[in-house]
PDB file of C-alpha atoms in Angstrom:
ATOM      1  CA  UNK B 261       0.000   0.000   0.000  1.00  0.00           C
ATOM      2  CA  UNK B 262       1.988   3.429  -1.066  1.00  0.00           C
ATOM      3  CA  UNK B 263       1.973   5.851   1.575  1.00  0.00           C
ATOM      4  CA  UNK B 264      -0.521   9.120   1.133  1.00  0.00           C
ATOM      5  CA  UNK B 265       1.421  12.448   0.774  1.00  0.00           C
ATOM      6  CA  UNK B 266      -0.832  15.669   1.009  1.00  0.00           C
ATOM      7  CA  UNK B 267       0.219  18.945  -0.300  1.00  0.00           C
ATOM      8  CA  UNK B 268       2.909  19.780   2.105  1.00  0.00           C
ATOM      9  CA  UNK B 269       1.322  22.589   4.530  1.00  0.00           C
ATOM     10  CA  UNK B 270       4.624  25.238   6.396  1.00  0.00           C
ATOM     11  CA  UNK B 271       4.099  26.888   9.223  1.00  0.00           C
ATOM     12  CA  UNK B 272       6.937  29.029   7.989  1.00  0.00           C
ATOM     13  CA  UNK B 273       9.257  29.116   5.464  1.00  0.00           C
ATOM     14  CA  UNK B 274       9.942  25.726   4.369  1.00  0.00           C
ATOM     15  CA  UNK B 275       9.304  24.607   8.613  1.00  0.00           C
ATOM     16  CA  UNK B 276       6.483  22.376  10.088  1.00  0.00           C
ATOM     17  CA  UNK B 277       6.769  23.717  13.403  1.00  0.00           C
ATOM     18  CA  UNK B 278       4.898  26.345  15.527  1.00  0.00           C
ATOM     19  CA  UNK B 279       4.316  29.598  14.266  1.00  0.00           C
ATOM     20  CA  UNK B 280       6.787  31.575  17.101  1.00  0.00           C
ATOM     21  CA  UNK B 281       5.930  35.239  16.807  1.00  0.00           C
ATOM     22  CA  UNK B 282       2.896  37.403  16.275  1.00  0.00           C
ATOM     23  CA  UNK B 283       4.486  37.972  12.611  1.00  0.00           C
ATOM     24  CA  UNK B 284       7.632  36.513  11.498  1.00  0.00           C
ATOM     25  CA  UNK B 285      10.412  38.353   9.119  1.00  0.00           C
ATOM     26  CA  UNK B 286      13.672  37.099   7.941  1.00  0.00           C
ATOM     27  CA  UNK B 287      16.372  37.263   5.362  1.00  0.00           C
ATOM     28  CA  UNK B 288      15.919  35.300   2.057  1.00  0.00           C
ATOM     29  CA  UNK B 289      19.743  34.284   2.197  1.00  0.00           C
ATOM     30  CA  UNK B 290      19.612  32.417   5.589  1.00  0.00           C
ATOM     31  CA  UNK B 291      16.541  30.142   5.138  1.00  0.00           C
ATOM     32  CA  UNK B 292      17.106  29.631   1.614  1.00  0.00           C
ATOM     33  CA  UNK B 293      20.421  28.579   1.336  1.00  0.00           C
ATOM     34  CA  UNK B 294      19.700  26.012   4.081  1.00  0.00           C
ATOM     35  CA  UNK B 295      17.112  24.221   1.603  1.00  0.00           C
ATOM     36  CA  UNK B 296      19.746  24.284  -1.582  1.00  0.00           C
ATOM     37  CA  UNK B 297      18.387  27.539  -2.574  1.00  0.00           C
ATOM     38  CA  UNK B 298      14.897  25.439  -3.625  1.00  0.00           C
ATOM     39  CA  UNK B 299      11.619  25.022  -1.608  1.00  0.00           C
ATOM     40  CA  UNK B 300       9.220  22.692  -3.206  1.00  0.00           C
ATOM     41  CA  UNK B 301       5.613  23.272  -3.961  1.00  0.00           C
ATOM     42  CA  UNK B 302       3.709  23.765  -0.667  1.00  0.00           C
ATOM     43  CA  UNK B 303       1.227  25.813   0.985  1.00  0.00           C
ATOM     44  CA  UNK B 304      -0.103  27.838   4.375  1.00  0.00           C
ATOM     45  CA  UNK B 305      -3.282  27.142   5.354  1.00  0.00           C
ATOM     46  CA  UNK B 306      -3.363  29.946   8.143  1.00  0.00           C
ATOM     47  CA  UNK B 307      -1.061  32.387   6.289  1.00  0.00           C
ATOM     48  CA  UNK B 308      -0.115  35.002   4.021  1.00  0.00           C
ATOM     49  CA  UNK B 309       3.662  35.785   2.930  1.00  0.00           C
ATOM     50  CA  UNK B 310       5.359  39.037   1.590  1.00  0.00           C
ATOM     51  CA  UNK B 311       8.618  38.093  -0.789  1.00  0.00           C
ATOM     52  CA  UNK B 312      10.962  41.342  -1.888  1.00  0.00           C
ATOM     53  CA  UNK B 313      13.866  40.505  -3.572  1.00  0.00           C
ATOM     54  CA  UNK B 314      16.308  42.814  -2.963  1.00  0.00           C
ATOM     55  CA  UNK B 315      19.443  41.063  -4.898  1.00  0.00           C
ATOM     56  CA  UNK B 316      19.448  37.897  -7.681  1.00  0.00           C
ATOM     57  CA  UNK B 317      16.065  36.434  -8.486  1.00  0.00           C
ATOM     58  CA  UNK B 318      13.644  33.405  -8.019  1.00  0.00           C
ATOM     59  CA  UNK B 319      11.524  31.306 -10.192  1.00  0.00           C
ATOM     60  CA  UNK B 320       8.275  30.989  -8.508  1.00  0.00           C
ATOM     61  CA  UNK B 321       5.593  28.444  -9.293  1.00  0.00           C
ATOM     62  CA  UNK B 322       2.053  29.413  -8.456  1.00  0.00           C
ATOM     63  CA  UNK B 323      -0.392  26.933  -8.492  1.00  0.00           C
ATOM     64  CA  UNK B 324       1.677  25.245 -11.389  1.00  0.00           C
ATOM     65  CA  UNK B 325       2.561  28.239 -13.279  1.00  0.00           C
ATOM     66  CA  UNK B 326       5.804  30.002 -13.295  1.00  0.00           C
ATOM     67  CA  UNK B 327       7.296  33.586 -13.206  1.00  0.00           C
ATOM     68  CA  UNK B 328      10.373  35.142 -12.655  1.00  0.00           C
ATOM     69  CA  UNK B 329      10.645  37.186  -9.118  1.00  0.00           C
ATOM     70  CA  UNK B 330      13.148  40.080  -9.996  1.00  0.00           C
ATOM     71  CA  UNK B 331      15.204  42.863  -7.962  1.00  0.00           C
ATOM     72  CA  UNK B 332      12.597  45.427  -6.341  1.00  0.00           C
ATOM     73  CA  UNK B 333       9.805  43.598  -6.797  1.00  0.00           C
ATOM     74  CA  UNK B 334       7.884  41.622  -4.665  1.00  0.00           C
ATOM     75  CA  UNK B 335       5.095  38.940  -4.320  1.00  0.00           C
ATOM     76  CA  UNK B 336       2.158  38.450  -2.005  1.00  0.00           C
ATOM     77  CA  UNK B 337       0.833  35.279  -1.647  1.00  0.00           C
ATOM     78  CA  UNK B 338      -2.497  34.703   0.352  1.00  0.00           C
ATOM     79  CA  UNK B 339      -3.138  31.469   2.362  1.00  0.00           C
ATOM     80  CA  UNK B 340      -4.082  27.847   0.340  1.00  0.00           C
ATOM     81  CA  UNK B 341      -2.146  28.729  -2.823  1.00  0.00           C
ATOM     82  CA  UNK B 342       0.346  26.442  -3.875  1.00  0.00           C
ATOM     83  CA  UNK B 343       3.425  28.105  -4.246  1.00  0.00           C
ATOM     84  CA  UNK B 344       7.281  26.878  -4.847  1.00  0.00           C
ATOM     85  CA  UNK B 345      10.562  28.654  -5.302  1.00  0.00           C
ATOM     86  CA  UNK B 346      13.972  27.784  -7.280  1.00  0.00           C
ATOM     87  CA  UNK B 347      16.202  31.125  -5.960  1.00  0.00           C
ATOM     88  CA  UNK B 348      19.196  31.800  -7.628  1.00  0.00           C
ATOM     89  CA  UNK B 349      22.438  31.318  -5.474  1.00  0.00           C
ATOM     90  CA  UNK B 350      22.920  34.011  -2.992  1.00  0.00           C
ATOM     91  CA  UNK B 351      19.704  35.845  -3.673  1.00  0.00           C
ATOM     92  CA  UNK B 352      18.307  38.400  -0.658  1.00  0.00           C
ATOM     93  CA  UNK B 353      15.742  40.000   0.615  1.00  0.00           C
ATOM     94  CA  UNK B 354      12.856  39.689   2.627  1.00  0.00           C
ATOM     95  CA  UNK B 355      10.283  37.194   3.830  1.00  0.00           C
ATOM     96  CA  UNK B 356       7.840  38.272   5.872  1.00  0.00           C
ATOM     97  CA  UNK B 357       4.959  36.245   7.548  1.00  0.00           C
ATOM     98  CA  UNK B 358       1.625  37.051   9.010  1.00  0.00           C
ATOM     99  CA  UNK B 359      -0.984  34.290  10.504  1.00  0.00           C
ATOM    100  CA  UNK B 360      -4.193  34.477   9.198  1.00  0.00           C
ATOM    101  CA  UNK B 361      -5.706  36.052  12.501  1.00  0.00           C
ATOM    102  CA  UNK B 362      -3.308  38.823  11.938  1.00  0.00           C
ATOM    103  CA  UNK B 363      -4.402  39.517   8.207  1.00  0.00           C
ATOM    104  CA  UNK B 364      -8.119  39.445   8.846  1.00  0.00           C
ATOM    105  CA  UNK B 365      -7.945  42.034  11.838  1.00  0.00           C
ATOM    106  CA  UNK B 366      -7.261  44.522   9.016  1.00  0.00           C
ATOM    107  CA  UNK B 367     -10.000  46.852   8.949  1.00  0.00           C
ATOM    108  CA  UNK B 368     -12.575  49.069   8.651  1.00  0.00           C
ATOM    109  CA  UNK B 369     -13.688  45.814   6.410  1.00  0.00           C
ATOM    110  CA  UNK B 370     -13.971  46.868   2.601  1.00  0.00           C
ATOM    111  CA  UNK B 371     -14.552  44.968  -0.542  1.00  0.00           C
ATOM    112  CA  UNK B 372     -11.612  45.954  -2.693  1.00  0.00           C
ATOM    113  CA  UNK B 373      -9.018  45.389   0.143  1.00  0.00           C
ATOM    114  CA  UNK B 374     -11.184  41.817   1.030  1.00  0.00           C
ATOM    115  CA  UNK B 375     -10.478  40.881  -2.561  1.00  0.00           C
ATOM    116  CA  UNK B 376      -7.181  42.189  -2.883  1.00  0.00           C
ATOM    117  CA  UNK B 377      -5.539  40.264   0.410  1.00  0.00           C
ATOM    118  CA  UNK B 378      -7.221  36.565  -1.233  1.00  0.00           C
ATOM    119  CA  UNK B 379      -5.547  36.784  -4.213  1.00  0.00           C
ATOM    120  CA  UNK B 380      -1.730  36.380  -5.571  1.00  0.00           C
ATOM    121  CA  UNK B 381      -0.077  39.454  -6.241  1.00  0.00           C
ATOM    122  CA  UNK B 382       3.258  40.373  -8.378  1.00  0.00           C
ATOM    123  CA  UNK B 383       4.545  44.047  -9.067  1.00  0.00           C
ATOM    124  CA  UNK B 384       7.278  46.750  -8.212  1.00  0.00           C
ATOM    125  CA  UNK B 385       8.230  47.553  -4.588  1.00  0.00           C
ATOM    126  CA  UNK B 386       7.109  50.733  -4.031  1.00  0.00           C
ATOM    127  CA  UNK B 387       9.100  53.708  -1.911  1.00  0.00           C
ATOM    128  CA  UNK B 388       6.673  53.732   0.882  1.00  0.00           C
ATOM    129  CA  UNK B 389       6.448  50.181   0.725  1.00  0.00           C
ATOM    130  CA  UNK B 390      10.459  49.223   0.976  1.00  0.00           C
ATOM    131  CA  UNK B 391      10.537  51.794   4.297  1.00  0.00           C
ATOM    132  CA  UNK B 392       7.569  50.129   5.771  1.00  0.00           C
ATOM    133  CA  UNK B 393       9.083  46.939   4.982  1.00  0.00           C
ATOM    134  CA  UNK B 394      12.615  47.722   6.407  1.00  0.00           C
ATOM    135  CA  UNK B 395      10.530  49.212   9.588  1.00  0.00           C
ATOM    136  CA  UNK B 396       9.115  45.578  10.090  1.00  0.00           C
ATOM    137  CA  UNK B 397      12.371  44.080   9.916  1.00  0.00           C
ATOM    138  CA  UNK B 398      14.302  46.497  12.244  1.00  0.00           C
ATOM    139  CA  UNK B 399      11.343  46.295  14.721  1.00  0.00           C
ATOM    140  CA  UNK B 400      11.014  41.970  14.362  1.00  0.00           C
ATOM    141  CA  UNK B 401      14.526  42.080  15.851  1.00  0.00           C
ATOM    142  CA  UNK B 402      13.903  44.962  18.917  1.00  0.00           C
ATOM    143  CA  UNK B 403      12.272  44.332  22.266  1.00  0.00           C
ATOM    144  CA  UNK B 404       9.750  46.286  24.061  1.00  0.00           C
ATOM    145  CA  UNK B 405       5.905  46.474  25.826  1.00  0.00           C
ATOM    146  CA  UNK B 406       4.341  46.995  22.616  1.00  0.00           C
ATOM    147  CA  UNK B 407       6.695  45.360  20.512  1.00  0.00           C
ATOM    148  CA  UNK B 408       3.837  42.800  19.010  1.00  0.00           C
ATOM    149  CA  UNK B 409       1.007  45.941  18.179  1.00  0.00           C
ATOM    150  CA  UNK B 410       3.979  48.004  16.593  1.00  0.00           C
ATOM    151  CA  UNK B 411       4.202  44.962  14.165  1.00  0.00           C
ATOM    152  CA  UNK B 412       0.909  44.281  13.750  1.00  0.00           C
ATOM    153  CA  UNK B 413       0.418  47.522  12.884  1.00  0.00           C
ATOM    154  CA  UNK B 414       3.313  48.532  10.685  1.00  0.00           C
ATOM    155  CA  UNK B 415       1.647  45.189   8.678  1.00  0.00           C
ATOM    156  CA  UNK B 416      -1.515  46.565   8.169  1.00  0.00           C
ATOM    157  CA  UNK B 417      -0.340  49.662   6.804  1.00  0.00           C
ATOM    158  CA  UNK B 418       2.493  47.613   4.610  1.00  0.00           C
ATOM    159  CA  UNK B 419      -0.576  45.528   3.278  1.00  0.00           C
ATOM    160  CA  UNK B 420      -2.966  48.260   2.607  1.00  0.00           C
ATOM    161  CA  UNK B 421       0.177  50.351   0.982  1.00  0.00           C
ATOM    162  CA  UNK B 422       0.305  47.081  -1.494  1.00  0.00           C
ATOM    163  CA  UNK B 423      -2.760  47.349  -2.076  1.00  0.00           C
ATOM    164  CA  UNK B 424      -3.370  50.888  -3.086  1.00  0.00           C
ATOM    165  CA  UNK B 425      -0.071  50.784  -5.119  1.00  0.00           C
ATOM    166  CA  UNK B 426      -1.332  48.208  -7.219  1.00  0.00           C
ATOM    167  CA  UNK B 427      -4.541  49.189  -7.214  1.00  0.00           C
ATOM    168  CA  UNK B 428      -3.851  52.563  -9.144  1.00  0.00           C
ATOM    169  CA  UNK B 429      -2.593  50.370 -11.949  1.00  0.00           C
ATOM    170  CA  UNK B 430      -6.077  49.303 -12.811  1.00  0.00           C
ATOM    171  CA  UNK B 431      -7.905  50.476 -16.154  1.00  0.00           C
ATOM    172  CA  UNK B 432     -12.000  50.951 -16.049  1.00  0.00           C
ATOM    173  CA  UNK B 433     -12.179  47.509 -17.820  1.00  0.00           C
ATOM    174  CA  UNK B 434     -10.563  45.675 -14.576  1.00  0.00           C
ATOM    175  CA  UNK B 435     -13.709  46.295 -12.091  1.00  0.00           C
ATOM    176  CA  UNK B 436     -14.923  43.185 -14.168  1.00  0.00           C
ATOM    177  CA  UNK B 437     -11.930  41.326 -12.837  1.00  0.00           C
ATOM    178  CA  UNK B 438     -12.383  42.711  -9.214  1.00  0.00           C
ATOM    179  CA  UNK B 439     -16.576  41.320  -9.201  1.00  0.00           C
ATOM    180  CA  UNK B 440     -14.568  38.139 -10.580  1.00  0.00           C
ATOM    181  CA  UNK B 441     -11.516  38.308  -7.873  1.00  0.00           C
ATOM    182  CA  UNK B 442     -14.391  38.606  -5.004  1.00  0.00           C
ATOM    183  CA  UNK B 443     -16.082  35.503  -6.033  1.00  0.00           C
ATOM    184  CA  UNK B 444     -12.819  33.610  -6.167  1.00  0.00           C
ATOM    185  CA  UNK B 445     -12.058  34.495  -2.856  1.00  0.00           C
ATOM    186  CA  UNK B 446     -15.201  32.988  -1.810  1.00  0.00           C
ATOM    187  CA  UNK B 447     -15.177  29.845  -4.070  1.00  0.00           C
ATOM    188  CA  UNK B 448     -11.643  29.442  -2.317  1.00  0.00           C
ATOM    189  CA  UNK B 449     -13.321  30.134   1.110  1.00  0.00           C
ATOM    190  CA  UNK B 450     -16.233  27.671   0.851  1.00  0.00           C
ATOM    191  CA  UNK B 451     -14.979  25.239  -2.234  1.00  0.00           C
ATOM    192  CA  UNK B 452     -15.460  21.799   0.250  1.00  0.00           C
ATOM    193  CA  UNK B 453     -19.014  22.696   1.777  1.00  0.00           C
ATOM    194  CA  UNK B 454     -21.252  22.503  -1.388  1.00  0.00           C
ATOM    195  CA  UNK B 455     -22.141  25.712  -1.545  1.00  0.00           C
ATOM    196  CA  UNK B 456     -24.929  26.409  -5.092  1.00  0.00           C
ATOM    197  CA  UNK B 457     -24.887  29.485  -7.409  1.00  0.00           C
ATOM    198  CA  UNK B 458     -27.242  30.978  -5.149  1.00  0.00           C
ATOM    199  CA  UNK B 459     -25.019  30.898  -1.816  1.00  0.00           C
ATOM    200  CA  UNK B 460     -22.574  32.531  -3.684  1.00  0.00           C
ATOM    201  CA  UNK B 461     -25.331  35.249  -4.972  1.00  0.00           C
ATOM    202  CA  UNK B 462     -25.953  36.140  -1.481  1.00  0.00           C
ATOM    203  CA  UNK B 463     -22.887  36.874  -0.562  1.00  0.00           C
ATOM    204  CA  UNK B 464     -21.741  38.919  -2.492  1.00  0.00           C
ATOM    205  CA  UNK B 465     -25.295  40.943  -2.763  1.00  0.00           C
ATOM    206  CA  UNK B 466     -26.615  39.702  -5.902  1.00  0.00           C
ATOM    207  CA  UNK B 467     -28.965  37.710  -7.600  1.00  0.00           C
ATOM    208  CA  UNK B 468     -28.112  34.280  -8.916  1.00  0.00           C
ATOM    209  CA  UNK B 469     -29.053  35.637 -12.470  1.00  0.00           C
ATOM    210  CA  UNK B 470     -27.115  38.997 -11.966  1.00  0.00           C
ATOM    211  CA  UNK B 471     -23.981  36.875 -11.036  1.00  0.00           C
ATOM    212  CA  UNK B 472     -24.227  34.685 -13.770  1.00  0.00           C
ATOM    213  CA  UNK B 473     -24.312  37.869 -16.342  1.00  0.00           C
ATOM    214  CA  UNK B 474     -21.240  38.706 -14.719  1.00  0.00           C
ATOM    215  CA  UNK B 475     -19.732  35.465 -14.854  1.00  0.00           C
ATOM    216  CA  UNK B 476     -20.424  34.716 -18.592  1.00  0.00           C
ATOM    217  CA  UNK B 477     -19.335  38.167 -19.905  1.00  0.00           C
ATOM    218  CA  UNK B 478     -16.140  37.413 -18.208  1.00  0.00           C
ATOM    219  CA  UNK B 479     -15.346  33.839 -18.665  1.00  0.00           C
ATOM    220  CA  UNK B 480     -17.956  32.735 -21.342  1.00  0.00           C
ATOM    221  CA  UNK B 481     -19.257  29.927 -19.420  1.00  0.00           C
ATOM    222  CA  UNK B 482     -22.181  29.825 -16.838  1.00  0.00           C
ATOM    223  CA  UNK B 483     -21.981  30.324 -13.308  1.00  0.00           C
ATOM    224  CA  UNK B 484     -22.345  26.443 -12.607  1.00  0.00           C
ATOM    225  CA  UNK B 485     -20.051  26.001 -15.262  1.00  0.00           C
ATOM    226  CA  UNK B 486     -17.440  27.974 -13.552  1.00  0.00           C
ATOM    227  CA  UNK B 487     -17.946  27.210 -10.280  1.00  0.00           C
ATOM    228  CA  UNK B 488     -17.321  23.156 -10.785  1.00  0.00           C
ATOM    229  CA  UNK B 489     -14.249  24.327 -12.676  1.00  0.00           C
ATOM    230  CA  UNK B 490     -12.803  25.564  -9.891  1.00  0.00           C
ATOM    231  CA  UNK B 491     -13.682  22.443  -7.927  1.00  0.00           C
ATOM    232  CA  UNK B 492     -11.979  20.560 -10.332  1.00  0.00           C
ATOM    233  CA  UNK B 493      -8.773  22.839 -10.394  1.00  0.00           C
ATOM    234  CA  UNK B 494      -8.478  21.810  -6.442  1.00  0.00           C
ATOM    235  CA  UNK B 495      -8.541  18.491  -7.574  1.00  0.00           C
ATOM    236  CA  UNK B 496      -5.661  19.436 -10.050  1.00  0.00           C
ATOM    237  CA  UNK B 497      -3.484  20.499  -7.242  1.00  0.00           C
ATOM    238  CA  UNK B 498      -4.409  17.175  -5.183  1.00  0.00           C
ATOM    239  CA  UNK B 499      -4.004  14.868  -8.235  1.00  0.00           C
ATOM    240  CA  UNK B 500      -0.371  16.694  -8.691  1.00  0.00           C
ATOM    241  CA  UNK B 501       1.095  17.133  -5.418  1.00  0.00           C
ATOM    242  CA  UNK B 502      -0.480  14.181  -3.959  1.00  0.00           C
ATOM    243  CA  UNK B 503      -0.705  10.729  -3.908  1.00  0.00           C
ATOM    244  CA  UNK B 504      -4.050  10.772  -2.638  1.00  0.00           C
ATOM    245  CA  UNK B 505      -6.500   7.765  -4.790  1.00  0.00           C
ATOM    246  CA  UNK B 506      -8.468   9.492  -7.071  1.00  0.00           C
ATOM    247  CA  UNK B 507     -11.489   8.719  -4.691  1.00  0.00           C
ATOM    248  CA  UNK B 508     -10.284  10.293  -1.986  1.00  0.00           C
ATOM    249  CA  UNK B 509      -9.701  12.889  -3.521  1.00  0.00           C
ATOM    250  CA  UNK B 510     -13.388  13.118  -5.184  1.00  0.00           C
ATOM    251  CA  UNK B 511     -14.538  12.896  -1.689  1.00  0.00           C
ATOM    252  CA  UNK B 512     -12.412  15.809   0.034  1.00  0.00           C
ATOM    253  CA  UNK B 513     -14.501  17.712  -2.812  1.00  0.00           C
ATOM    254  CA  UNK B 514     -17.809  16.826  -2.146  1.00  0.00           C
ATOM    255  CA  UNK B 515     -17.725  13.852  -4.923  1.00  0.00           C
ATOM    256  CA  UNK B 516     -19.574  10.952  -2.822  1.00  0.00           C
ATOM    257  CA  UNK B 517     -19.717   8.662  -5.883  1.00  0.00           C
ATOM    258  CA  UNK B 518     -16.047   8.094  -7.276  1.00  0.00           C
ATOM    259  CA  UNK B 519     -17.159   7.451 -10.938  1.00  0.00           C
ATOM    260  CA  UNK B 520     -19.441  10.417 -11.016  1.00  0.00           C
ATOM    261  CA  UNK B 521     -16.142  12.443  -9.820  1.00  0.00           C
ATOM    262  CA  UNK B 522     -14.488  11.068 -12.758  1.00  0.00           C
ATOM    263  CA  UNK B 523     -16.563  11.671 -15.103  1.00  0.00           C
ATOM    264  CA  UNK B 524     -17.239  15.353 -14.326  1.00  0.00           C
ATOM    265  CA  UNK B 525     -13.540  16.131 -14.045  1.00  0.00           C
ATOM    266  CA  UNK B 526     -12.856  14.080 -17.718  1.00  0.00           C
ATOM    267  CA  UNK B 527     -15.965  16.139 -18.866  1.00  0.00           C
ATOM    268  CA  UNK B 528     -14.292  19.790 -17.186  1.00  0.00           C
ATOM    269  CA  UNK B 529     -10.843  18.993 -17.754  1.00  0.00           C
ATOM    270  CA  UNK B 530     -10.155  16.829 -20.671  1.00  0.00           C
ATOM    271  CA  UNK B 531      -9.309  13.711 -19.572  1.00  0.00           C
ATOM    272  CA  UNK B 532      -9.451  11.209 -16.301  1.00  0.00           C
ATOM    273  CA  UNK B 533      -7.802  11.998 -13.212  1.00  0.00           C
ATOM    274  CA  UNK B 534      -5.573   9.034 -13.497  1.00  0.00           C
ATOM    275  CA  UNK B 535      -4.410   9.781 -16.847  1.00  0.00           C
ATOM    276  CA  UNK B 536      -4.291  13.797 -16.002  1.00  0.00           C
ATOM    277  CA  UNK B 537      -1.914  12.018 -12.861  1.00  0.00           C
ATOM    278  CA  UNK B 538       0.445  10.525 -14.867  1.00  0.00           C
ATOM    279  CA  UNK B 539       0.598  13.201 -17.850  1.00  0.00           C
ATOM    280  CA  UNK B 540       1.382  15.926 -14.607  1.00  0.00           C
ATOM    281  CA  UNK B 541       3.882  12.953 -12.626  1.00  0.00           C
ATOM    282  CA  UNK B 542       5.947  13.312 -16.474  1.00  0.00           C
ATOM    283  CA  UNK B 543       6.128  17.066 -16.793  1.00  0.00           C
ATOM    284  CA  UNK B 544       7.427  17.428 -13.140  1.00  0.00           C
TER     285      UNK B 544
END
């Protein structure tokens, strides 16, 4: 019987043990060069990451796809994504780490920053952003009675900083893509409870119908369409970094009937889970 490997889950970078501040920050060149300058596809459950490369580079793999990670720029990653790095030798910068609790304290609540903070995000390091950044690391390292709110703190503005930098990149024809981002981030919330067209409606303040408009102008394909998709892209990650059976993994998805799973991802994706398994187990 071959042994069952889920999709490795860090409390840190590239580490399995407890999470041991109320953020963590540290240098790129002392963790990576411990792991051969490569950390292997994992992901967070209960926590978002800030990358800035500050010398060198990194290939990064997101969910299976790849881009380059250059000087200045830097790369927010939410929890549940995937994620994998190959940096090149004696690359630095920063990694910094926030627990989910610490993220979602970020407030007054507001739509665009809710849908900003669940998705993957990739551009220049801003001014502002580099000082704040530098502020996090020179405070991580200092003592004091409110060393842990200064931090918390000096990460909500760093986020929110992100967040408005990138956001004044976007044209009129991206608030398409935002409506689309904000579903996502529920889809990703909710994708193992079975939640219909209509749950998804409600939440974000909508009808079913209204959502579905929105849905089809962006992706051509119906709501239902598009929401088993994404169901089936989870199973993507499992069937790939896993050696779950293809019925277990059917039923972490809501798939009670194996062949019914198989059918629907063939029918989604193109082919069977075993032979989308081995075509993946080749290209790795």
């Amino acid at each position: 019987m071959s042994e069952i490997s889920p999709i490795p889950a860090f409390n840190l970078f590239g580490e399995t043990s407890a999470f041991p501040d109320v953020i963590h920050c540290e240098r790129v060149f002392d963790r990576a060069r411990l792991h051969g300058w490569k950390i292997s596809p994992h992901r967070h459950h209960q926590m978002a990451q800030v990358f800035h490369i500050e010398k060198g580079f990194a290939r990064v793999t997101l969910d299976g796809t790849e881009t380059a990670l250059k000087n200045g720029e830097f790369l927010y990653v939410p929890s549940k994504i995937v994620h994998g790095f190959a940096f090149e030798k004696g690359t630095e910068g920063i990694v910094l780490s926030l627990p989910s609790p610490v993220v979602h304290r970020l407030g007054p609540k507001a739509p665009a920053l809710t849908t900003w903070l669940n998705g993957a995000h990739h551009a220049p390091l801003s001014e502002l952003a580099a000082s704040l950044l530098s502020q996090i690391a020179l405070f991580h390292e200092k003592s004091g009675t409110f060393r842990a709110q200064r931090l918390v703190a000096l990460s909500h503005a760093l986020l929110t900083t992100l967040a408005e930098d990138t956001a004044r990149s976007e044209t009129p024809e991206q608030d398409q893509t935002r409506q689309m981002q904000r579903l996502d981030a529920l889809i990703s919330e909710h994708l193992t409870e079975g939640w219909s067209a209509a749950d998804y409606a409600r939440a974000l303040h909508m009808t079913a119908g209204h959502l579905n408009r929105i849905v089809r102008k962006d992706t051509g394909a119906t709501l239902t369409q598009y929401l088993e998709t994404a169901v089936m892209t989870e199973a993507c990650r499992h069937l790939a970094f896993t050696r779950l059976p293809v019925a277990e993994v059917g039923y972490r998805l809501g798939y009670t009937d194996p062949p019914y799973f198989s059918r629907r991802f063939r029918a989604r994706m193109g082919e069977t889970p075993t032979e989308y398994r081995a075509r993946v187990a080749g290209e790795i």
